[in-house]
Short mmCIF file of C-alpha atoms and ligand atoms in Angstrom, two decimals:
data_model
loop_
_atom_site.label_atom_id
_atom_site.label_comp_id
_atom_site.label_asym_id
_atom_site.label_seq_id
_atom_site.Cartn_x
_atom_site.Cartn_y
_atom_site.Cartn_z
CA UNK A 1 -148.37 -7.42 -62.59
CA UNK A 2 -149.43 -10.64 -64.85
CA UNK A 3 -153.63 -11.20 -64.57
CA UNK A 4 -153.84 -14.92 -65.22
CA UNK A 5 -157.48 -16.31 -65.79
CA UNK A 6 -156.93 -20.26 -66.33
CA UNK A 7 -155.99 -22.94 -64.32
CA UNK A 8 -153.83 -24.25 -66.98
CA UNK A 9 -151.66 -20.37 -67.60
CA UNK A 10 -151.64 -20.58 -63.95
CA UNK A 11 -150.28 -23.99 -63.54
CA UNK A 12 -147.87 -23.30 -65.64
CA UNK A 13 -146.72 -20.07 -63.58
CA UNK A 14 -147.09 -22.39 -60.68
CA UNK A 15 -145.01 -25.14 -61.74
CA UNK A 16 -141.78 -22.77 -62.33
CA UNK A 17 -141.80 -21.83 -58.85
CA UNK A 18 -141.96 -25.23 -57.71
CA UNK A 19 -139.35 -26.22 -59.66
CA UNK A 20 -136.99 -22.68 -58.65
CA UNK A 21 -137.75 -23.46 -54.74
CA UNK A 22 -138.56 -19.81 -54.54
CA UNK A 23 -140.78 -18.32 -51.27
CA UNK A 24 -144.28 -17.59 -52.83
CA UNK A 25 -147.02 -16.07 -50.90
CA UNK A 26 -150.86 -16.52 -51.56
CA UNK A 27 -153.79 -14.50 -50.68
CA UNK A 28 -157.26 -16.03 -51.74
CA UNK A 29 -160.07 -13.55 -51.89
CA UNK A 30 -163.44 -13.01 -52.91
CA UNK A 31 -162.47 -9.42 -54.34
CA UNK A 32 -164.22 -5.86 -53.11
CA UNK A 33 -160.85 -5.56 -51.69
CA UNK A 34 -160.27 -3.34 -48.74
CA UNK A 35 -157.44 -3.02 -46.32
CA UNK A 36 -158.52 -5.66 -44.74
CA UNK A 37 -157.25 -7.58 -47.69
CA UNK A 38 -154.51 -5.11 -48.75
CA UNK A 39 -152.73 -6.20 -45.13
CA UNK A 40 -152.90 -9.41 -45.99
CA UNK A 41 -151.22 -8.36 -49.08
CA UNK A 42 -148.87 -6.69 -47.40
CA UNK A 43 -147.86 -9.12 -44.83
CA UNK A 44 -147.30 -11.61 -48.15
CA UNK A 45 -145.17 -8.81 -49.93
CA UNK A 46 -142.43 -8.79 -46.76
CA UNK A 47 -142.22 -12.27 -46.48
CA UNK A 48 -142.24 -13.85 -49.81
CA UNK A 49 -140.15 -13.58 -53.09
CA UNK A 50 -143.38 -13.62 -55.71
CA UNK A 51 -146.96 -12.72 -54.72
CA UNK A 52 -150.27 -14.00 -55.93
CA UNK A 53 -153.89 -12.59 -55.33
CA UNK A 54 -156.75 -15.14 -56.70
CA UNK A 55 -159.97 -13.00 -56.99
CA UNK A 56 -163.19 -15.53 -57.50
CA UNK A 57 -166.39 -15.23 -56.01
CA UNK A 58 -167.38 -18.95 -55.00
CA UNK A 59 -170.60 -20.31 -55.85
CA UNK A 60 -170.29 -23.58 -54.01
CA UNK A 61 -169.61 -21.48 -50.63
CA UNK A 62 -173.07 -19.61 -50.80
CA UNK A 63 -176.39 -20.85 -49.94
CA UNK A 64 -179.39 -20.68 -52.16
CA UNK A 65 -180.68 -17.85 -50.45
CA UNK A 66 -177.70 -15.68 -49.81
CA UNK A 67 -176.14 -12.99 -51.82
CA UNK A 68 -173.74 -14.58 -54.52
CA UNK A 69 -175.15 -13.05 -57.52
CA UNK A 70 -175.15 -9.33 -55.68
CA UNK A 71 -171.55 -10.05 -54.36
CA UNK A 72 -169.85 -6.66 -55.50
CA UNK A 73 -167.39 -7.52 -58.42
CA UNK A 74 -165.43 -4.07 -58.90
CA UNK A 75 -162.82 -5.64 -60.88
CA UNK A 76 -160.84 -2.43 -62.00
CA UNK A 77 -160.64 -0.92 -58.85
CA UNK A 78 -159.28 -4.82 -57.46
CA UNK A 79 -156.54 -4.37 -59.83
CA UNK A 80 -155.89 -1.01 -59.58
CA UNK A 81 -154.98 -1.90 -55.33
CA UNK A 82 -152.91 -5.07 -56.69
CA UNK A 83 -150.50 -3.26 -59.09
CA UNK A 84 -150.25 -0.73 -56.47
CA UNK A 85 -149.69 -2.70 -53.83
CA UNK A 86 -146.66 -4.90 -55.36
CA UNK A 87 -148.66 -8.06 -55.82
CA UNK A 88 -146.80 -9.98 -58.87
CA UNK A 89 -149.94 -11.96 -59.97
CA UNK A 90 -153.51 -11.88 -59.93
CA UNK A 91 -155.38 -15.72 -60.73
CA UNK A 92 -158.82 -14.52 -61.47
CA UNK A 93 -160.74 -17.33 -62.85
CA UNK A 94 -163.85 -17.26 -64.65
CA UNK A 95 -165.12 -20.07 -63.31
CA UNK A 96 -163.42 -23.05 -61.75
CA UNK A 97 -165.92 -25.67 -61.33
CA UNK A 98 -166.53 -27.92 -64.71
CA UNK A 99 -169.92 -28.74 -65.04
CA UNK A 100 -169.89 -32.38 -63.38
CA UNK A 101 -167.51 -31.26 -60.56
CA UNK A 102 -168.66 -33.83 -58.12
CA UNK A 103 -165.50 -34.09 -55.52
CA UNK A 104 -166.17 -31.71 -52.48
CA UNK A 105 -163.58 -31.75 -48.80
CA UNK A 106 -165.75 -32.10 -45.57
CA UNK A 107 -163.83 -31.11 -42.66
CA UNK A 108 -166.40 -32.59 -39.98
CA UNK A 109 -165.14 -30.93 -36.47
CA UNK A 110 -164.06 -27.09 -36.54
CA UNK A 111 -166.92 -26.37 -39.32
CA UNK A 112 -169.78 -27.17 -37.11
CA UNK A 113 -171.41 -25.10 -35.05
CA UNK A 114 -170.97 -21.12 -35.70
CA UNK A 115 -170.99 -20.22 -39.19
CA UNK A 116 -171.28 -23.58 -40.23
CA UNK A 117 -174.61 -24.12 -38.60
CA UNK A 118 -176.09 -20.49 -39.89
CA UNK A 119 -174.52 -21.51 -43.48
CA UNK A 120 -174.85 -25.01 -43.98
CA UNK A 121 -172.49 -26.14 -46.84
CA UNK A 122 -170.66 -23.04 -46.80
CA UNK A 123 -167.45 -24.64 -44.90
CA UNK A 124 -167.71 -27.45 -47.13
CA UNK A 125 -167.76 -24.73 -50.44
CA UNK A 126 -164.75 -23.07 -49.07
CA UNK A 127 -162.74 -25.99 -47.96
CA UNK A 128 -163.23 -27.31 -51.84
CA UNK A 129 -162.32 -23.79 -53.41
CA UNK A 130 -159.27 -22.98 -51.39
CA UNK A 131 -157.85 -26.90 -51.90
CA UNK A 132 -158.10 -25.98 -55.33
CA UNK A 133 -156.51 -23.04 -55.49
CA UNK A 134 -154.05 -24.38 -53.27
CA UNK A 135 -153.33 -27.30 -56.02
CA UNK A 136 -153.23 -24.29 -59.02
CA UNK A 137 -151.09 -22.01 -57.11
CA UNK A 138 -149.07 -24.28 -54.98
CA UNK A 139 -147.54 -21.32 -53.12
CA UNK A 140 -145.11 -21.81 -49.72
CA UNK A 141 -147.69 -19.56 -47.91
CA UNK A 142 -151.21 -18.16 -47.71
CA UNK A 143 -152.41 -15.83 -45.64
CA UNK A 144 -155.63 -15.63 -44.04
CA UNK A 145 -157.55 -13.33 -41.80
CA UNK A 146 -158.40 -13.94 -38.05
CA UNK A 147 -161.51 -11.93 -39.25
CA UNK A 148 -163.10 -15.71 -40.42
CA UNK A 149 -161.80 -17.29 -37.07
CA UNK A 150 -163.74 -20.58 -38.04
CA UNK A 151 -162.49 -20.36 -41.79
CA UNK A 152 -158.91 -20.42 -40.26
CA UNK A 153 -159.84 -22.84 -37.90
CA UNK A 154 -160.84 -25.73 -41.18
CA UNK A 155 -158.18 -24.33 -43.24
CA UNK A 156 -155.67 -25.11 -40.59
CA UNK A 157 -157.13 -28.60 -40.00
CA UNK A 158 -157.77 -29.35 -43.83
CA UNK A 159 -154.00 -28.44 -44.26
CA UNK A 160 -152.95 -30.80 -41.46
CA UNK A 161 -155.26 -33.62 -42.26
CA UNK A 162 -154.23 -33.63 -46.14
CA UNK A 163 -150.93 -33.21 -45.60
CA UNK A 164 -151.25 -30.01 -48.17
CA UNK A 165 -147.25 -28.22 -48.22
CA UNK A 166 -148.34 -24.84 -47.27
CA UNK A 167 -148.01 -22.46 -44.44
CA UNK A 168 -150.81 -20.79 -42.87
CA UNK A 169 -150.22 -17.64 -41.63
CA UNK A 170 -153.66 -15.68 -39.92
CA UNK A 171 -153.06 -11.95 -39.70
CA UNK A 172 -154.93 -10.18 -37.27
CA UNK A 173 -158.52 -8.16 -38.37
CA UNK A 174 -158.36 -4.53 -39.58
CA UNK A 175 -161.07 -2.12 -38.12
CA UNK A 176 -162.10 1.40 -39.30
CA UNK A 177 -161.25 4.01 -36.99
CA UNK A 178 -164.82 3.37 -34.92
CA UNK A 179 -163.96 -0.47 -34.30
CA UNK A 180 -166.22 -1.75 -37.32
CA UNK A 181 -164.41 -4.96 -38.46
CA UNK A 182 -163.62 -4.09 -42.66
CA UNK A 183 -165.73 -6.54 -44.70
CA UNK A 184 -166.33 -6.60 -48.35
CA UNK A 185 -170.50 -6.96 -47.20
CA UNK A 186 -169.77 -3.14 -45.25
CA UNK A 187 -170.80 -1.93 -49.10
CA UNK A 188 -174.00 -3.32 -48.38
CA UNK A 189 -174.54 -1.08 -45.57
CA UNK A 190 -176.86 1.91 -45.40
CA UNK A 191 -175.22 4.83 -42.95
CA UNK A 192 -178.13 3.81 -40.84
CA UNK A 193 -177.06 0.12 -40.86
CA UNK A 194 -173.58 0.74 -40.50
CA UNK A 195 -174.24 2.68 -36.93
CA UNK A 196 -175.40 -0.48 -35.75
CA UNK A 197 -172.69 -2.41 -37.23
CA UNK A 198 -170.57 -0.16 -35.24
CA UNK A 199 -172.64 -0.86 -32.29
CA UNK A 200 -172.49 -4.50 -32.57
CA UNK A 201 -168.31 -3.85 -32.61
CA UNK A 202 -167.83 -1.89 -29.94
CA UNK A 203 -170.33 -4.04 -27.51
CA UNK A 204 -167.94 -7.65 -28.95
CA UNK A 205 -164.87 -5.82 -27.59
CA UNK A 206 -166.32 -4.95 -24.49
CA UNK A 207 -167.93 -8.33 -23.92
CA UNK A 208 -164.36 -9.34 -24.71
CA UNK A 209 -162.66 -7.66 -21.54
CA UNK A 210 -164.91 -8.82 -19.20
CA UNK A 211 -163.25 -11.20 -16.33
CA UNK A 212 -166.67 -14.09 -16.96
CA UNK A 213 -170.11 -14.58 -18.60
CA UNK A 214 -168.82 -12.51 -21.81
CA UNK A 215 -171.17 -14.77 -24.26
CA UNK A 216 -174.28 -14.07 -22.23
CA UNK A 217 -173.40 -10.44 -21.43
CA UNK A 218 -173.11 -9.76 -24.93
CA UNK A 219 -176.24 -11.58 -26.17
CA UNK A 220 -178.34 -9.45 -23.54
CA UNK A 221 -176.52 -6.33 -24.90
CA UNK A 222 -176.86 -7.28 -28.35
CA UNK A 223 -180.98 -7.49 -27.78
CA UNK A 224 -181.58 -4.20 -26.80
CA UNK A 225 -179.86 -2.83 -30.13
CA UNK A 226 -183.16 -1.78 -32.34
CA UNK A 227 -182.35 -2.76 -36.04
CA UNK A 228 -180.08 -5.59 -34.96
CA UNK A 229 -180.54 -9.88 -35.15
CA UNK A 230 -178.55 -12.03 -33.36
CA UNK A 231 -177.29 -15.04 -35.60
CA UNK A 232 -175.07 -16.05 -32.56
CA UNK A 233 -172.78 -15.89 -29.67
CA UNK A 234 -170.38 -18.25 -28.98
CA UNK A 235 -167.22 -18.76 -27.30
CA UNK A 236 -164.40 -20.43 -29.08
CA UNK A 237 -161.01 -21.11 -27.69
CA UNK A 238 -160.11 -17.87 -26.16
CA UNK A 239 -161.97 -16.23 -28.68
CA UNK A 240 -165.71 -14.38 -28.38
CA UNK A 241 -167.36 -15.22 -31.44
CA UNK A 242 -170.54 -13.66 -32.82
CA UNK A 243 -172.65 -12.94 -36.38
CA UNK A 244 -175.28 -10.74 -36.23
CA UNK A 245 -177.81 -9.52 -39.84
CA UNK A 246 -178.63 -6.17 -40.03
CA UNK A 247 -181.44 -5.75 -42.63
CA UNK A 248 -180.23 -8.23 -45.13
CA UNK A 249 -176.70 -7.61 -44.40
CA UNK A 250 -175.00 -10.81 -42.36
CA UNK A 251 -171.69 -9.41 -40.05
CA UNK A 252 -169.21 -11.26 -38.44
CA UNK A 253 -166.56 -10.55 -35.73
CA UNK A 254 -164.69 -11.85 -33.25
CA UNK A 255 -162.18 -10.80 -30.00
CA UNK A 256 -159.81 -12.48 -28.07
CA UNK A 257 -161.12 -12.63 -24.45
CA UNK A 258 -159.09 -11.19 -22.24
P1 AMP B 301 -162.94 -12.51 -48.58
O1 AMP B 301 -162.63 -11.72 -49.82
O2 AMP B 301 -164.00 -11.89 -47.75
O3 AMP B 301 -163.12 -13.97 -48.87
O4 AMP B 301 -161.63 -12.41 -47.68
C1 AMP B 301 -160.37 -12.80 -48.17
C2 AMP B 301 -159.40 -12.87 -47.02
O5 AMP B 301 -159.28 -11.59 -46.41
C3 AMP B 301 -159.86 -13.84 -45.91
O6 AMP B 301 -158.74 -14.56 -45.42
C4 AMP B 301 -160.42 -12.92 -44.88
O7 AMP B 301 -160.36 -13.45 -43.56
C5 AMP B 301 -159.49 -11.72 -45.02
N1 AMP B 301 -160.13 -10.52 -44.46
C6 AMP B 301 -161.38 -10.05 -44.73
N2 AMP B 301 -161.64 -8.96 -43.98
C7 AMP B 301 -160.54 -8.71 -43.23
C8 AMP B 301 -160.19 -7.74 -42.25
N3 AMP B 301 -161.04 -6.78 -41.89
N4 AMP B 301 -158.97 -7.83 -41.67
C9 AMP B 301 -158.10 -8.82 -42.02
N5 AMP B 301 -158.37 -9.76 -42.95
C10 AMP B 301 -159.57 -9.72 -43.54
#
């Protein structure tokens, strides 16, 4: 397994798999890597020749208030799950903004509402980041979880609207055993917290199998939880969406609707 830390190393790597035609899969994370990730990871490993793992905590896709500098970075462990996991390259920048970066991508339909009303910018900071590291990596396909239903949802359209060559391909959300959706933020959690969190994920996929009213169900369910704040509760598609904090600690989740 090659770490590559420049854009230019990596452009380089990238440009000899252009130029070979060979099947490359991508799978842009934040790092703290769980299964969640590692299926991703997985799913890239069956279906493509070469694999590459970017690990780069975003500035531009966190708000002033929110928790960027206490992201966890445990970079040894990261690797240690790469190598073991067959991935063939890790791109794990320093930093990938120069200093008078001024060109950002605005998707203006998907991204509002949901997360992109709680986080305003944030869509707009990840849209930017992954275009990037689409441009650097210029892989066949990248994988993305159906854990960040929205993120898929701008991804998808940024791809179409830009014309960028890659295929999208959303693998479904990985759970611990008691239905608690695997985040990188579940660190964050005391075992106190976490009960609720587990709360929160049991009540979505209930709300979730109910024949009407699941969004309003679930809100009224969601109040009664002591230790609990609902962000939000929205329906999307055929999707339940919600985001709830806990303390400090912001959760997401979603469930198809039965
Ligand atoms: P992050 O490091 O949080 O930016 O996530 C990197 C990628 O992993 C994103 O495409 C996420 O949607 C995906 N991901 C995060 N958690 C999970 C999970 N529990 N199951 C499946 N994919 C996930």
């Amino acid at each position: 397994m090659k770490v590559i830390s420049s854009i230019a190393a990596m452009q380089r790597q990238s440009a000899k798999w252009v130029c070979s035609g060979e099947s490359v899969g991508f799978v842009p994370t934040m790092g703290a890597l769980h299964e969640g990730h590692l299926s991703l990871i997985r799913r890239a490993r069956k279906e493509c020749k070469a694999v590459v793992v970017s690990i780069y905590v975003n500035p531009t896709q966190f708000g002033p208030k929110e928790d960027f500098s206490q992201y966890p970075r445990p970079r040894r462990e990261d690797l240690a799950l790469c190598r073991k996991a067959g991935v063939d390259f890790v791109f794990a920048p320093g930093n990938l903004y120069l200093p008078d970066h001024s060109t950002f991508i605005e998707e203006s339909a998907v991204s509002q509402g949901r997360d992109g009303a709680s986080r305003p910018g944030h869509f707009r900071g990840v849209a930017t980041v992954v275009l990037k590291l689409f441009n650097i990596v210029r892989s066949t396909k990248a994988y993305f979880g159906q854990k960040d239903a929205q993120q898929v949802d701008v991804i998808k359209r940024m791809v179409r609207d830009l014309d960028v060559p890659v295929k999208i391909v959303v693998c479904s959300t990985l759970r611990d055993p008691d239905g608690l959706a695997m985040s990188s933020r579940n660190r964050y959690l005391s075992p106190e917290e976490r009960a609720v969190g587990v709360e929160f994920a049991q009540l979505l996929q209930k709300a979730a199998r109910l024949r009407a009213n699941q969004a309003q169900w679930l809100q009224a369910q969601l109040k009664k939880v002591s230790g609990l704040r609902v962000d939000y509760v929205e329906s999307a598609g055929n999707r339940l969406c919600a985001a709830i904090f806990v303390g400090k600690t912001r959760l997401i989740d979603n469930q198809q609707m039965r």
